[in-house]
XYZ file of C-alpha atoms in Angstrom:
671
model
C -49.829 -46.837 45.288
C -52.696 -49.215 44.774
C -53.241 -52.194 47.032
C -53.097 -55.663 45.590
C -54.687 -58.742 46.968
C -53.003 -62.019 47.789
C -54.786 -63.648 44.882
C -53.336 -61.131 42.538
C -49.875 -61.657 43.967
C -50.100 -65.403 43.602
C -51.403 -65.199 40.051
C -48.637 -66.230 37.709
C -47.584 -63.530 35.271
C -47.734 -64.187 31.621
C -44.614 -63.783 29.499
C -44.741 -60.531 27.592
C -43.360 -60.073 24.154
C -39.608 -59.434 24.710
C -39.259 -57.342 21.541
C -41.886 -54.783 22.516
C -40.323 -51.361 22.496
C -37.427 -52.548 20.354
C -39.166 -52.700 16.951
C -40.937 -49.681 15.401
C -44.705 -50.086 15.582
C -47.194 -48.169 13.459
C -50.159 -47.221 15.607
C -53.448 -45.819 14.546
C -55.414 -43.054 16.201
C -57.439 -44.291 19.092
C -54.995 -46.895 20.140
C -54.523 -46.529 23.822
C -50.790 -46.175 24.093
C -48.393 -43.417 24.767
C -45.381 -43.098 22.440
C -43.429 -41.337 25.100
C -43.738 -44.376 27.359
C -42.948 -46.972 24.686
C -39.158 -46.773 25.033
C -39.227 -47.103 28.763
C -42.106 -49.588 28.427
C -41.824 -51.285 31.801
C -44.221 -50.733 34.705
C -45.400 -53.188 37.287
C -48.854 -54.741 37.006
C -50.088 -53.152 40.199
C -49.575 -49.525 38.990
C -52.610 -49.219 36.765
C -55.031 -46.270 37.049
C -58.392 -45.653 35.544
C -58.397 -44.189 32.018
C -54.577 -44.442 31.599
C -52.513 -47.245 30.170
C -48.838 -47.189 29.472
C -47.861 -47.458 25.762
C -44.750 -49.498 26.338
C -46.164 -51.600 29.284
C -46.824 -55.203 28.376
C -47.745 -57.021 31.560
C -49.379 -60.344 32.312
C -52.972 -60.447 31.045
C -52.450 -57.739 28.350
C -51.691 -59.951 25.350
C -52.919 -58.481 22.068
C -55.048 -60.509 19.728
C -53.114 -61.386 16.551
C -49.838 -60.137 18.017
C -46.787 -62.014 16.643
C -44.803 -63.566 19.459
C -41.727 -64.410 17.321
C -38.892 -61.950 17.848
C -37.904 -59.675 15.015
C -41.337 -59.717 13.168
C -43.499 -56.553 13.085
C -47.012 -56.619 14.475
C -49.946 -55.863 12.244
C -53.550 -54.997 12.930
C -55.234 -53.268 15.799
C -54.275 -54.772 19.144
C -57.125 -55.754 21.417
C -56.328 -54.973 24.963
C -57.601 -57.171 27.757
C -58.707 -55.437 30.918
C -56.802 -56.664 33.937
C -59.068 -57.222 36.950
C -58.803 -54.655 39.658
C -57.675 -55.629 43.097
C -60.464 -56.183 45.619
C -59.309 -53.626 48.115
C -58.569 -50.828 45.714
C -60.437 -47.525 46.027
C -62.051 -46.171 42.963
C -61.196 -42.637 41.971
C -64.050 -40.213 41.680
C -65.320 -39.458 38.237
C -63.549 -36.670 36.513
C -60.761 -36.552 39.056
C -57.205 -36.723 37.855
C -55.051 -39.172 39.633
C -51.485 -37.959 39.985
C -49.096 -40.841 40.056
C -45.388 -40.630 40.712
C -43.193 -41.232 37.729
C -41.485 -44.557 37.694
C -37.739 -44.569 37.768
C -36.342 -44.103 34.334
C -39.534 -42.395 33.007
C -40.056 -38.798 32.127
C -42.968 -36.963 33.744
C -46.109 -36.545 31.843
C -46.059 -33.577 29.574
C -42.312 -33.617 29.082
C -40.668 -34.682 25.889
C -39.905 -38.346 25.940
C -36.638 -39.658 24.602
C -38.376 -42.577 23.023
C -40.107 -40.334 20.487
C -36.697 -39.225 19.155
C -38.015 -35.778 18.434
C -41.037 -36.987 16.417
C -44.344 -35.071 16.724
C -47.095 -36.703 18.722
C -50.716 -36.684 17.691
C -53.792 -36.193 19.764
C -54.093 -39.890 20.361
C -50.653 -40.046 21.923
C -49.054 -41.927 19.043
C -45.830 -41.035 17.271
C -45.646 -40.209 13.563
C -43.227 -42.712 12.101
C -42.193 -43.588 8.581
C -44.339 -46.197 6.883
C -41.717 -46.992 4.232
C -40.963 -50.716 4.452
C -37.388 -51.566 5.262
C -35.599 -54.811 4.374
C -35.507 -57.074 7.412
C -31.986 -57.054 8.846
C -30.346 -60.240 10.128
C -32.035 -60.894 13.450
C -31.116 -62.780 16.542
C -33.293 -65.209 18.444
C -33.169 -64.852 22.210
C -34.362 -67.703 24.359
C -36.359 -66.428 27.310
C -37.027 -68.566 30.353
C -39.546 -67.669 33.037
C -38.063 -66.646 36.293
C -39.348 -68.386 39.371
C -40.127 -66.501 42.514
C -40.739 -63.171 40.830
C -43.947 -61.260 40.679
C -45.251 -58.698 38.328
C -43.312 -56.420 35.988
C -40.677 -57.894 33.779
C -39.590 -60.474 36.287
C -41.453 -63.150 34.419
C -39.196 -62.961 31.402
C -35.549 -62.360 32.416
C -32.808 -62.083 29.905
C -29.764 -63.795 31.312
C -27.161 -61.294 32.350
C -29.568 -58.339 32.411
C -30.780 -56.420 35.389
C -34.489 -56.613 34.649
C -36.620 -58.371 37.227
C -33.673 -59.351 39.289
C -35.360 -58.259 42.466
C -32.107 -57.054 43.963
C -32.313 -54.304 46.545
C -31.418 -50.855 45.395
C -32.437 -51.623 41.814
C -36.203 -51.027 41.276
C -37.969 -53.287 38.858
C -39.035 -50.430 36.641
C -35.569 -49.000 36.247
C -34.303 -49.280 32.678
C -30.662 -50.147 32.256
C -28.788 -50.851 29.048
C -29.013 -54.608 28.622
C -25.900 -56.600 28.030
C -25.395 -58.296 24.723
C -27.269 -61.603 24.930
C -25.931 -64.850 23.598
C -27.318 -64.995 20.117
C -27.689 -67.366 17.239
C -27.487 -65.997 13.739
C -30.313 -66.806 11.423
C -30.112 -67.089 7.665
C -31.781 -64.191 5.834
C -34.093 -64.671 2.911
C -32.942 -66.215 -0.342
C -33.579 -63.052 -2.317
C -31.361 -60.954 -0.028
C -28.636 -63.605 -0.186
C -28.622 -63.525 -3.981
C -28.518 -59.726 -4.046
C -25.631 -59.632 -1.559
C -23.644 -62.201 -3.536
C -24.090 -60.214 -6.733
C -22.968 -57.026 -4.981
C -19.894 -58.719 -3.556
C -19.018 -60.172 -6.963
C -19.336 -56.705 -8.520
C -17.098 -55.214 -5.824
C -14.450 -57.861 -6.456
C -14.564 -57.206 -10.204
C -14.200 -53.457 -9.651
C -11.250 -53.972 -7.305
C -9.508 -56.220 -9.840
C -10.046 -53.642 -12.583
C -8.620 -50.883 -10.375
C -5.554 -52.989 -9.584
C -4.951 -53.702 -13.260
C -5.309 -50.023 -14.178
C -2.920 -49.005 -11.394
C -0.368 -51.577 -12.571
C -0.600 -50.295 -16.161
C -0.333 -46.625 -15.202
C 2.330 -46.514 -12.497
C 4.044 -49.914 -12.665
C 4.972 -52.248 -9.875
C 7.097 -49.807 -7.878
C 6.470 -46.133 -7.133
C 8.426 -43.834 -9.486
C 10.002 -41.968 -6.576
C 11.276 -45.076 -4.814
C 15.037 -45.070 -4.301
C 16.864 -47.702 -6.312
C 19.045 -50.088 -4.417
C 22.725 -49.741 -5.258
C 22.955 -53.498 -5.781
C 20.747 -53.001 -8.848
C 23.760 -51.416 -10.522
C 25.160 -54.914 -10.902
C 22.480 -55.909 -13.411
C 24.112 -56.955 -16.674
C 27.646 -56.826 -15.263
C 29.942 -59.822 -14.704
C 29.259 -59.507 -10.954
C 25.435 -59.614 -11.050
C 23.457 -61.313 -8.265
C 26.142 -61.646 -5.570
C 25.677 -64.079 -2.704
C 24.855 -61.654 0.135
C 25.526 -62.747 3.686
C 22.380 -62.887 5.790
C 24.088 -62.849 9.192
C 24.189 -59.053 9.187
C 27.000 -56.607 8.469
C 30.498 -57.252 9.682
C 31.430 -55.576 12.929
C 34.605 -54.130 11.401
C 33.181 -52.363 8.368
C 36.340 -50.302 7.920
C 38.337 -53.388 6.942
C 35.777 -54.233 4.280
C 35.946 -50.691 2.905
C 39.748 -50.839 2.796
C 39.592 -54.117 0.898
C 37.145 -52.644 -1.621
C 39.347 -49.571 -2.086
C 42.424 -51.721 -2.678
C 40.515 -53.712 -5.298
C 39.375 -50.520 -7.025
C 42.866 -49.032 -7.044
C 44.381 -52.208 -8.499
C 41.761 -52.440 -11.232
C 42.245 -48.773 -12.185
C 46.007 -49.170 -12.368
C 45.638 -52.176 -14.656
C 43.329 -50.354 -17.085
C 39.772 -51.299 -16.062
C 36.835 -49.038 -16.833
C 34.901 -47.041 -14.253
C 31.768 -49.193 -14.597
C 33.680 -52.390 -13.966
C 35.390 -50.853 -10.930
C 32.084 -49.600 -9.494
C 30.331 -52.940 -9.949
C 33.254 -54.743 -8.328
C 33.096 -52.452 -5.272
C 29.337 -52.867 -4.890
C 29.527 -56.631 -5.281
C 32.332 -57.052 -2.721
C 30.783 -54.797 -0.075
C 27.378 -56.440 -0.513
C 28.927 -59.890 -0.259
C 30.476 -58.965 3.098
C 27.193 -57.560 4.470
C 27.550 -53.794 3.891
C 24.390 -52.465 2.260
C 24.364 -48.709 2.892
C 27.199 -47.989 0.467
C 27.675 -45.058 -1.907
C 30.423 -45.109 -4.567
C 31.814 -42.049 -6.334
C 34.465 -42.482 -9.028
C 36.010 -39.316 -10.440
C 38.809 -39.857 -12.933
C 41.645 -40.878 -10.575
C 39.859 -40.971 -7.209
C 37.525 -43.509 -5.636
C 35.335 -42.438 -2.702
C 33.299 -44.820 -0.537
C 30.710 -43.823 2.044
C 29.171 -46.287 4.493
C 26.300 -44.796 6.502
C 24.423 -47.442 8.525
C 21.262 -46.439 10.366
C 21.762 -44.888 13.799
C 25.542 -45.248 13.505
C 28.470 -43.018 12.695
C 29.103 -42.950 8.913
C 32.513 -43.854 7.484
C 33.988 -42.174 4.382
C 37.247 -43.321 2.782
C 38.960 -42.228 -0.438
C 41.813 -43.487 -2.574
C 43.626 -41.669 -5.407
C 45.212 -43.647 -8.257
C 48.431 -41.958 -9.392
C 50.154 -44.604 -11.519
C 49.286 -46.784 -14.510
C 50.779 -49.954 -15.895
C 50.117 -52.587 -18.535
C 49.094 -55.716 -16.669
C 46.047 -57.425 -18.152
C 47.040 -60.647 -16.396
C 46.691 -58.907 -13.030
C 43.344 -57.449 -14.112
C 42.126 -60.942 -14.947
C 43.244 -62.241 -11.540
C 41.404 -59.419 -9.764
C 38.287 -60.204 -11.796
C 38.512 -63.844 -10.707
C 39.039 -62.761 -7.102
C 35.878 -60.639 -7.140
C 33.952 -63.543 -8.670
C 35.124 -65.877 -5.897
C 34.161 -63.338 -3.217
C 30.607 -62.877 -4.461
C 30.209 -66.644 -4.778
C 30.773 -66.872 -1.010
C 33.933 -68.941 -1.164
C 36.338 -66.486 0.504
C 36.466 -64.630 3.777
C 37.686 -61.064 4.019
C 41.106 -62.080 5.348
C 41.595 -64.618 2.561
C 40.529 -62.069 -0.050
C 42.980 -59.501 1.310
C 45.803 -62.036 1.193
C 44.998 -62.992 -2.391
C 44.874 -59.352 -3.461
C 48.253 -58.747 -1.863
C 49.666 -61.701 -3.790
C 48.240 -60.370 -7.056
C 49.749 -56.919 -6.623
C 53.186 -58.351 -5.773
C 53.096 -61.084 -8.378
C 55.532 -60.780 -11.281
C 54.137 -60.182 -14.730
C 53.794 -63.207 -17.013
C 56.351 -61.965 -19.553
C 59.842 -60.574 -18.748
C 60.896 -57.084 -19.679
C 63.256 -58.130 -22.468
C 60.453 -60.198 -23.972
C 58.199 -57.155 -23.971
C 60.862 -55.048 -25.695
C 61.437 -57.681 -28.365
C 57.681 -58.079 -28.843
C 57.267 -54.365 -29.585
C 59.777 -54.677 -32.439
C 58.161 -57.855 -33.786
C 54.739 -56.248 -33.662
C 55.905 -53.234 -35.683
C 57.615 -55.451 -38.262
C 54.517 -57.669 -38.645
C 52.053 -54.799 -38.857
C 54.214 -53.015 -41.458
C 54.146 -56.122 -43.649
C 50.386 -56.412 -43.007
C 49.587 -52.878 -44.282
C 51.841 -53.051 -47.393
C 55.515 -52.764 -46.445
C 58.312 -54.978 -47.640
C 60.971 -56.860 -45.678
C 63.284 -53.832 -45.440
C 60.481 -51.657 -44.167
C 59.665 -54.282 -41.553
C 63.327 -54.389 -40.481
C 63.520 -50.603 -40.131
C 60.294 -50.635 -38.160
C 61.681 -53.321 -35.850
C 64.856 -51.329 -35.111
C 63.081 -48.019 -34.599
C 60.446 -49.509 -32.297
C 63.005 -51.287 -30.123
C 64.948 -48.035 -29.809
C 61.774 -46.164 -28.872
C 60.966 -48.757 -26.196
C 64.411 -48.357 -24.615
C 64.093 -44.554 -24.763
C 60.720 -44.556 -23.008
C 62.067 -46.799 -20.295
C 64.937 -44.384 -19.698
C 62.643 -41.345 -19.622
C 60.415 -43.164 -17.159
C 63.329 -43.575 -14.788
C 63.965 -39.848 -15.041
C 60.353 -39.105 -14.109
C 59.642 -37.361 -17.412
C 55.891 -36.825 -17.998
C 54.162 -39.087 -20.477
C 53.388 -36.210 -22.827
C 57.043 -35.482 -23.526
C 58.086 -39.131 -23.647
C 55.356 -39.839 -26.226
C 56.402 -36.816 -28.277
C 60.010 -37.999 -28.177
C 58.952 -41.465 -29.309
C 57.034 -40.052 -32.278
C 59.979 -37.894 -33.233
C 62.416 -40.861 -33.144
C 60.195 -43.148 -35.229
C 59.637 -40.508 -37.906
C 63.270 -39.352 -37.958
C 64.650 -42.883 -38.431
C 62.218 -43.533 -41.304
C 63.151 -40.252 -42.972
C 66.881 -40.915 -42.552
C 66.686 -44.356 -44.185
C 64.563 -42.964 -46.991
C 67.051 -40.112 -47.573
C 69.766 -42.755 -48.167
C 67.666 -44.223 -50.963
C 66.642 -47.328 -49.039
C 63.568 -48.774 -50.833
C 61.094 -48.229 -48.048
C 57.956 -46.181 -47.575
C 58.475 -43.798 -44.636
C 54.742 -43.481 -44.111
C 54.275 -47.227 -43.655
C 57.232 -47.438 -41.304
C 55.915 -44.577 -39.187
C 52.400 -46.052 -39.205
C 53.738 -49.368 -37.892
C 55.824 -47.620 -35.234
C 53.139 -45.349 -33.788
C 50.365 -47.921 -33.399
C 51.785 -49.023 -30.065
C 52.004 -45.391 -28.978
C 48.309 -44.729 -29.568
C 46.210 -44.711 -26.356
C 43.974 -47.541 -27.530
C 42.883 -48.925 -24.173
C 42.396 -45.477 -22.705
C 40.130 -44.427 -25.569
C 38.015 -47.560 -25.270
C 37.653 -47.051 -21.510
C 36.793 -43.360 -22.010
C 34.036 -44.155 -24.492
C 32.743 -46.895 -22.212
C 32.644 -44.530 -19.236
C 30.864 -41.837 -21.247
C 28.196 -44.277 -22.431
C 27.701 -45.897 -19.010
C 27.099 -42.644 -17.112
C 30.505 -41.499 -15.821
C 30.922 -38.141 -17.568
C 33.623 -36.755 -15.292
C 35.769 -39.886 -15.521
C 35.199 -40.057 -19.273
C 36.198 -36.408 -19.648
C 39.423 -37.004 -17.751
C 40.289 -40.062 -19.820
C 39.409 -38.342 -23.080
C 41.632 -35.431 -22.138
C 44.484 -37.778 -21.265
C 44.022 -39.733 -24.510
C 43.883 -36.605 -26.658
C 46.975 -35.224 -24.951
C 48.790 -38.447 -25.808
C 47.525 -38.220 -29.367
C 48.589 -34.580 -29.561
C 52.053 -35.404 -28.248
C 52.431 -38.134 -30.867
C 51.302 -35.811 -33.645
C 53.630 -33.087 -32.373
C 56.615 -35.448 -32.435
C 55.819 -36.497 -36.014
C 55.400 -32.857 -37.087
C 58.710 -31.784 -35.534
C 60.570 -34.610 -37.281
C 59.010 -33.734 -40.643
C 59.886 -30.042 -40.252
C 63.470 -30.850 -39.268
C 63.766 -33.154 -42.294
C 62.446 -30.462 -44.597
C 64.906 -27.945 -43.139
C 67.730 -30.472 -43.634
C 66.952 -30.642 -47.351
C 65.168 -33.960 -47.547
C 62.939 -34.323 -50.580
C 59.197 -34.287 -50.289
C 57.335 -37.507 -49.686
C 54.504 -38.858 -51.791
C 52.196 -39.989 -49.028
C 49.252 -40.629 -51.339
C 50.785 -43.531 -53.285
C 50.283 -46.439 -50.911
C 49.474 -49.930 -52.089
C 48.030 -52.869 -50.196
C 49.810 -55.844 -48.755
C 52.580 -57.275 -50.956
C 52.044 -60.804 -49.640
C 49.408 -63.436 -50.388
C 46.286 -63.645 -48.254
C 47.562 -66.557 -46.198
C 50.807 -64.731 -45.413
C 48.867 -61.596 -44.586
C 46.717 -63.536 -42.099
C 49.865 -65.057 -40.614
C 51.421 -61.608 -40.177
C 48.246 -60.410 -38.486
C 48.300 -63.383 -36.123
C 51.928 -62.645 -35.193
C 51.085 -58.994 -34.581
C 48.136 -59.907 -32.346
C 50.178 -62.415 -30.345
C 52.984 -59.932 -29.750
C 50.597 -57.178 -28.674
C 49.246 -59.597 -26.061
C 52.797 -59.944 -24.766
C 53.223 -56.166 -24.665
C 49.961 -55.711 -22.735
C 50.919 -58.562 -20.343
C 47.783 -60.571 -21.130
C 47.256 -63.977 -19.486
C 48.916 -66.786 -21.383
C 45.685 -68.731 -21.712
C 44.076 -65.761 -23.499
C 46.737 -65.202 -26.162
C 45.328 -67.713 -28.634
C 41.670 -66.634 -28.135
C 42.735 -63.037 -28.725
C 44.501 -63.986 -31.967
C 41.442 -65.864 -33.219
C 39.158 -62.966 -32.296
C 41.302 -60.489 -34.221
C 41.500 -62.774 -37.235
C 37.709 -63.127 -37.308
C 37.385 -59.360 -37.063
C 39.707 -58.940 -40.044
C 37.527 -61.265 -42.101
C 34.506 -59.131 -41.232
C 36.528 -56.036 -42.186
C 37.319 -57.477 -45.630
C 33.686 -58.468 -46.115
C 32.519 -54.929 -45.312
C 34.999 -53.511 -47.836
C 33.660 -55.838 -50.501
C 30.132 -54.690 -49.731
C 31.259 -51.071 -49.957
C 30.415 -49.661 -46.508
C 33.103 -46.984 -46.760
C 36.334 -46.180 -44.916
C 34.593 -44.904 -41.771
C 31.815 -47.442 -41.261
C 33.861 -50.530 -42.140
C 36.203 -50.412 -39.096
C 33.240 -49.582 -36.836
C 31.323 -52.705 -37.929
C 34.425 -54.848 -37.466
C 34.895 -53.349 -33.984
C 31.307 -54.225 -33.039
C 31.882 -57.832 -34.069
C 35.166 -57.990 -32.153
C 33.520 -56.515 -29.052
C 30.750 -59.118 -29.078
C 33.082 -62.037 -29.629
C 35.556 -60.752 -27.054
C 32.902 -60.613 -24.325
C 31.725 -64.146 -24.944
C 35.254 -65.553 -24.982
C 36.589 -63.494 -22.066
C 33.728 -64.312 -19.699
C 33.991 -67.975 -20.586
C 37.685 -67.813 -19.726
C 37.033 -65.929 -16.461
C 38.314 -62.490 -17.542
C 36.795 -59.087 -18.391
C 36.038 -58.195 -21.989
C 38.686 -55.482 -22.159
C 41.555 -58.002 -22.002
C 40.559 -59.631 -25.298
C 38.976 -56.691 -27.125
C 41.756 -54.083 -26.894
C 44.594 -56.185 -28.379
C 42.289 -57.691 -31.009
C 41.083 -54.319 -32.282
C 44.438 -52.542 -32.497
C 45.086 -53.323 -36.186
C 41.983 -51.308 -37.151
C 43.410 -47.973 -35.973
C 44.357 -45.617 -38.805
C 48.057 -45.048 -38.116
C 48.821 -44.352 -41.753
C 46.018 -41.777 -42.009
C 47.451 -39.944 -39.018
C 50.892 -39.738 -40.657
C 49.421 -38.480 -43.925
C 47.387 -35.798 -42.203
C 50.335 -34.579 -40.124
C 52.561 -34.429 -43.177
C 50.024 -32.231 -44.949
C 49.681 -29.944 -41.909
C 53.430 -29.656 -41.206
C 55.250 -29.643 -44.537
C 52.830 -29.360 -47.439
C 51.419 -25.833 -47.203
C 49.270 -26.514 -50.256
C 47.703 -29.548 -48.543
C 46.791 -27.796 -45.287
C 43.054 -28.253 -45.787
C 43.482 -31.887 -46.733
C 45.638 -32.415 -43.643
C 43.001 -30.916 -41.325
C 40.314 -33.065 -42.912
C 42.582 -36.109 -42.584
C 43.109 -35.499 -38.851
C 39.366 -35.134 -38.361
C 38.709 -38.352 -40.268
C 41.329 -40.197 -38.243
C 39.783 -39.045 -34.949
C 36.337 -40.022 -36.214
C 37.510 -43.526 -37.081
C 39.266 -43.914 -33.718
C 36.131 -42.923 -31.812
C 33.990 -45.166 -34.043
C 36.245 -48.126 -33.260
C 36.144 -47.459 -29.521
C 32.370 -47.012 -29.603
C 31.980 -50.192 -31.643
C 33.841 -52.209 -29.015
C 31.541 -50.881 -26.282
C 28.462 -51.479 -28.422
C 29.512 -55.053 -29.102
C 29.986 -55.607 -25.368
C 26.423 -54.470 -24.696
C 24.959 -56.460 -27.582
C 26.573 -59.638 -26.272
C 25.019 -59.381 -22.796
C 21.883 -61.376 -23.677
C 24.113 -64.060 -25.165
C 26.272 -64.408 -22.045
C 23.619 -64.907 -19.363
C 24.437 -68.573 -18.927
C 28.201 -68.056 -18.616
C 29.963 -68.383 -15.274
C 30.179 -65.164 -13.306
C 27.406 -63.423 -15.227
C 23.769 -63.208 -14.139
C 23.875 -66.421 -12.086
C 20.318 -67.657 -12.098
C 20.668 -70.112 -9.253
C 21.844 -67.492 -6.768
C 19.030 -65.010 -6.440
C 18.985 -62.404 -3.712
């Protein structure tokens, strides 16, 4: 160690450049600095030896001429080093002798690779080879340095607050390099040209991001294609769309809610509702009472519900529907009950009480009225299709007798197939008997008027609706049941015709059939009577009898218009059925009832009862007309399916026109 005089100790140190060693410096050969010592760069002023100067040491009295003192700006030119005066008592080393000095703490010995060079080669002058490619000035920070009082030499003259340099604390030498703490900084504004370039780049990035978002929206849509659809989405387009869901969480007793939903489904099935209407009613009721994790499975006669909340034991309940009845008034009351539940006006206990009242409520029309209405319907429809007063009277008597017979067979628990076959046999036999006694009637017209009530009209419409709406198993079961009923009816007619032929009755001329014998006004009046009486037979609500009559009358006008245009015998009833289906939906939803209640009675007059009788006569009795009979049966089935499909199509076409009606797509109650 070299000795220093008191004058040297009392000499105030000059502030070095605080950014020395932090900014890359390009040095030329001959510059007296060592690149290996530039990173460490701190030695005290009293540790100078002859012929050696530290590259990173910037002490008091070694200011370079032309050196930029502002932080963050590179130095240019050749620095001129000022020679610091030697202490008075220092011994001079002999010429040519090498002075070995101990390495300062934090410095590597001479000859070893310095970390500050970062692996760069060093030249003979001791400088590092660095890149001369200019770099854009990064945003810099200005650090305010204040001279430290009471410190001598080294870096003590320019302390950075919070750092350990020049602190003079024991155990921490002044030359020791420690990672400085982050100083309190003040951001400076970069140049205007860099600001403009950065703004343009950011604007381009935003434009690219917007283009990518638009492309993603066009390619894959708003929701991922594999995302599971919520079961509440099944209510879209149904009379129970957008239910008012309770936000207080699911009910603690979920089993009671499931039982209520099952009872609703069973009641609707028994009264003749379709599978889609039953499913939407279940989903709407369970969602309204707070149950979200619900799965519904409807298979012909069974309804299965599964409630599987997260981290809880799932509940599965099932109900099988084993009986059917004509009660459109009850179906309308259940529809209104479901509407009140999803509107949030009923609790679960109140809903259960109302459902119990509906199931035990008497039908709007008494039994004797229903029996009389069946006879009146047959008499009116016979006059509508071309029969006279006697034919209408025979049809009235035969239909009343058939109604009493079916009631008796129902008490005896006889299956529907055999009771329907017996009814077809009785209707045909009575017509043949009266015709054999030379009564001026047409047996075909009488039979046609008698079997229209025996046709499974509502079941066929529901089967077609289920097949179109995605319930193939339920549709298959209903189609099978409807075709069995149709087959039983045809079998009863065929047996009666064969028995009549064996008894010696003359052959019938089923091809000579004229139109209605009454004026147009009387024909419309007969149709209105037939439609009103069929509403009584189906136990429709009293407030829907007149709308049903008007709907059927409008459909008949469309039917006559299609015949005038010449659409043909198969397309004409289908177009009329589409019109009736549309009008029935608009009227029924306005009256607070499902579409089926108005559409099925209003469309019944379109069914080809007379074509069925003609075809069965050709298949059973006329051996020469076997081919014509088979073609006639096929045509009759085609027309029946076209009518049922037309009703369903009209219901779907009327959905956009019924958005503003009560109970359908309520806009002010969004989930």
